[in-house]
CSV table of C-alpha atoms and ligand atoms in Angstrom, one decimal:
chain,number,residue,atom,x,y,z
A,1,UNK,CA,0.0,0.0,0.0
A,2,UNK,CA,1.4,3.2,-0.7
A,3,UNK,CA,0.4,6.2,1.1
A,4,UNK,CA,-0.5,9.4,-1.5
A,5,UNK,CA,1.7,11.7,-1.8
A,6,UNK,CA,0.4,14.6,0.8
A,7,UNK,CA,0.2,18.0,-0.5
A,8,UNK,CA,-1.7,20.0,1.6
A,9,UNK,CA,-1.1,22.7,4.4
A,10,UNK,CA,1.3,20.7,6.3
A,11,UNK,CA,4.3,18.4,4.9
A,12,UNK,CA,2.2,15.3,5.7
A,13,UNK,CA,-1.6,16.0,6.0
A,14,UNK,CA,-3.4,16.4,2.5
A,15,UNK,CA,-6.1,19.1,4.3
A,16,UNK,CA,-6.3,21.9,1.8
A,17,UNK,CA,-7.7,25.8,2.6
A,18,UNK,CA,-10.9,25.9,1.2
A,19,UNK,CA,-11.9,22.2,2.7
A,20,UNK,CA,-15.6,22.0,4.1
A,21,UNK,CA,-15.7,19.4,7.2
A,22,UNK,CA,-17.9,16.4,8.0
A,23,UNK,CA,-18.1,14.7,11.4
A,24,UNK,CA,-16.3,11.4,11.8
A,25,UNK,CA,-19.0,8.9,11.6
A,26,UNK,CA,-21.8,10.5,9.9
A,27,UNK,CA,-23.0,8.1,7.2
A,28,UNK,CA,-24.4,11.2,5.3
A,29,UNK,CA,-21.5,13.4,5.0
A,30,UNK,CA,-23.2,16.6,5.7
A,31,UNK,CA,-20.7,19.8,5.2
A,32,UNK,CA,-20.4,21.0,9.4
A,33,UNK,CA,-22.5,24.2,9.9
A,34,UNK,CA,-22.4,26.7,12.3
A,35,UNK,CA,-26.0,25.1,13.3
A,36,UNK,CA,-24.0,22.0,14.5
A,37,UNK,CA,-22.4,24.4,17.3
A,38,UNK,CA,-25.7,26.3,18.5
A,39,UNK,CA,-26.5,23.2,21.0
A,40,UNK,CA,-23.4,22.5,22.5
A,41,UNK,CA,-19.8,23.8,22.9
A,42,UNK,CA,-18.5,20.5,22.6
A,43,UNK,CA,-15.5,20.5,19.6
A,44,UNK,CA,-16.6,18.0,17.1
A,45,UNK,CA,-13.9,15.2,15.3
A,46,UNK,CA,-14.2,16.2,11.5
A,47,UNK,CA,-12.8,15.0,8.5
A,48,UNK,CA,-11.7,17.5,5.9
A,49,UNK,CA,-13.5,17.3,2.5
A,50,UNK,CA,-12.2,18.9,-0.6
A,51,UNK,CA,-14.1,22.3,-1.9
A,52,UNK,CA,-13.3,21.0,-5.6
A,53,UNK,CA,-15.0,17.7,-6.3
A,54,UNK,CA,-16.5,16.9,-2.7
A,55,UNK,CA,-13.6,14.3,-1.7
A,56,UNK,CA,-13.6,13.6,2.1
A,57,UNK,CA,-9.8,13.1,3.0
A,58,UNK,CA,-10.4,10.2,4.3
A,59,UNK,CA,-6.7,8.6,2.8
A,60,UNK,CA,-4.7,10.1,5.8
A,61,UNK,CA,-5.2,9.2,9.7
A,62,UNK,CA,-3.3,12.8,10.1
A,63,UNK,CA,-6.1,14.9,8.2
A,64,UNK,CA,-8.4,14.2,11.3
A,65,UNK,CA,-9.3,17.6,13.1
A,66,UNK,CA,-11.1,19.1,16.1
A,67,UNK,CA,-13.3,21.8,15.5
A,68,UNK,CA,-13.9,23.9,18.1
A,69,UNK,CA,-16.1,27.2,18.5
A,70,UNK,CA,-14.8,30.0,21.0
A,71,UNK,CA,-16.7,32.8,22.9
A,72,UNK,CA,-16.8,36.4,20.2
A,73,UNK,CA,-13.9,34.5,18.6
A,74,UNK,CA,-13.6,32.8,15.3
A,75,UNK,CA,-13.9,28.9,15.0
A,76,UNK,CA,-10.5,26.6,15.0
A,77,UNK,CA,-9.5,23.0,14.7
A,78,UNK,CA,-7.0,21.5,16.6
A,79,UNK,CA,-5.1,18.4,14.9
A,80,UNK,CA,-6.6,15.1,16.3
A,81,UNK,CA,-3.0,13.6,16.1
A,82,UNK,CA,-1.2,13.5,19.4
A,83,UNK,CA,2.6,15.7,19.5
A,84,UNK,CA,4.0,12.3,21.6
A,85,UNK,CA,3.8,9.1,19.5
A,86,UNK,CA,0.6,10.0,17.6
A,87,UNK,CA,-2.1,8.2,18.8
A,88,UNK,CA,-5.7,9.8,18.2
A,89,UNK,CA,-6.4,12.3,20.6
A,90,UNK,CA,-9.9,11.0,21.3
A,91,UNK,CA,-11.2,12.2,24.5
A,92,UNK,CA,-12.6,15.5,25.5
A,93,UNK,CA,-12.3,16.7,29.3
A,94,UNK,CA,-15.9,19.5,28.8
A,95,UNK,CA,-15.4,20.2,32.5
A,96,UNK,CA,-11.8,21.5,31.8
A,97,UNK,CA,-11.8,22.4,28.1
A,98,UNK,CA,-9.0,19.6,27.1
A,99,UNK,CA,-8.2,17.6,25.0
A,100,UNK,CA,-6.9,14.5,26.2
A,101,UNK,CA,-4.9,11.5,24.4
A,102,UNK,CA,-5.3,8.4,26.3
A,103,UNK,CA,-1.8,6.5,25.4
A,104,UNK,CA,-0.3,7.8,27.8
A,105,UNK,CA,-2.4,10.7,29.4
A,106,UNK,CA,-0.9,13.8,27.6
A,107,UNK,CA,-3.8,16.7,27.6
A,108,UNK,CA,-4.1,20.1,25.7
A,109,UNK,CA,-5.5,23.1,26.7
A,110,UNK,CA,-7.5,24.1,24.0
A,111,UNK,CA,-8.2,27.8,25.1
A,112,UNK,CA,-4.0,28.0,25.2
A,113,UNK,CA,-3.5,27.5,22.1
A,114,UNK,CA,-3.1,24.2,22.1
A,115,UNK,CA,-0.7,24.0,25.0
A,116,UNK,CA,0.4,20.9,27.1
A,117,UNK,CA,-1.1,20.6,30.5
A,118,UNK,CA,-0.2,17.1,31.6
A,119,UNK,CA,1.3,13.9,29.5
A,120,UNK,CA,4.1,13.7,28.0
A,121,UNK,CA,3.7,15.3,24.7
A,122,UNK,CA,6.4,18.2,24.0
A,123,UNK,CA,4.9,20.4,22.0
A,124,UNK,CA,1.4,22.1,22.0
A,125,UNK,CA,-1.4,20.7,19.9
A,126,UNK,CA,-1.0,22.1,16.4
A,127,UNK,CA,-4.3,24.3,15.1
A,128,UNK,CA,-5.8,26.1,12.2
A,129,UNK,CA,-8.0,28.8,11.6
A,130,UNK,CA,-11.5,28.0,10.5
A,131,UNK,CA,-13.7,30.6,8.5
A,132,UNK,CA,-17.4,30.5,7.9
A,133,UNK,CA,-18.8,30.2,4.0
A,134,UNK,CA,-22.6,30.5,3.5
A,135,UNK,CA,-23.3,29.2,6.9
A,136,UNK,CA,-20.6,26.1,6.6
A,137,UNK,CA,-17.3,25.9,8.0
A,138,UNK,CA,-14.0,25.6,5.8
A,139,UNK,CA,-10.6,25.9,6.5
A,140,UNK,CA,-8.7,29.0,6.5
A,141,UNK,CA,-5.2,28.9,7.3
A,142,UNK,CA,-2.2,26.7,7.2
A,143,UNK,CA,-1.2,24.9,10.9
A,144,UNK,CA,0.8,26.4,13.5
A,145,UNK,CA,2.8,23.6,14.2
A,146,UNK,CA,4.1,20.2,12.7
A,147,UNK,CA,1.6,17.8,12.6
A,148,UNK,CA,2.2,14.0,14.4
A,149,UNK,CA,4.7,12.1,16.8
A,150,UNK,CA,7.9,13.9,17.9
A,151,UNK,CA,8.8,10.7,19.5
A,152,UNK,CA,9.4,7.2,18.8
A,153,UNK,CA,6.6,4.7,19.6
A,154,UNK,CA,9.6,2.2,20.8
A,155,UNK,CA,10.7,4.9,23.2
B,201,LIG,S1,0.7,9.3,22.2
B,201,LIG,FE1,-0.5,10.7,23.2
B,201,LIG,S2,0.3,10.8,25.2
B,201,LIG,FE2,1.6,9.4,24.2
């Protein structure tokens, strides 16, 4: 199997600006809406899904991103992948606003730009800036950080 080759706003992610989201695990796709944020501030797991011919970006584990709405701010998305050895970061602490990866514990603050408030992980969760385009939410801006492990799984 070889992996396509990624050419998208980080070296190894194949997100492009411009990309509408769907949630991970919605059997009908639907492009995320500001709607989806008027119940809950919950972030939501998205995949990105290309603005030219309606690919989801499915080919890349990395291209998995949070999307998170803030208070009189605009929407981001934080990578899903986790800066220690790159498992999902899967788990949301609502009572703390984090992000937690449950390897081995290492949890983000995602109001702090992404920084690391216990674990393990050295650098702060990468993000990108979201924009809002007829009522649905693309991507706006390249990441902030390298995307992925910064250390060995064998370490
Ligand atoms: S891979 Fe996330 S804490 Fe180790």
């Amino acid at each position: 199997h070889i992996m396509p080759e990624a050419s998208g706003i980080a070296p190894n992610v194949t997100i492009e600006i411009g990309d509408y989201l769907v949630r991970v695990g919605d059997p009908q796709e639907q492009h995320l809406r500001t709607a989806d944020f008027l119940q809950s501030d919950i972030p939501i797991l998205c995949w990105p899904v290309s603005s030219k011919d309606g690919h989801v970006r499915k080919e890349l584990a990395y291209n998995r991103i949070w999307a998170i709405r803030r208070t009189r701010l605009p929407f981001l998305a934080y990578s899903a992948i986790c800066q220690h050895a790159a498992c999902l970061v899967s788990d949301w602490d609502q009572r703390q606003r984090r992000l937690i990866c449950p390897c081995h514990g290492s949890a983000y603050d995602v109001h702090h730009a992404g920084e690391v408030v216990a674990g393990p992980a050295p650098y702060p969760l990468p993000h990108l800036l979201l924009a809002v385009k007829e009522d649905k939410i693309t991507v706006a801006s390249t990441f902030s950080g390298h995307i992925g492990e910064h250390t060995s799984r064998a370490d």
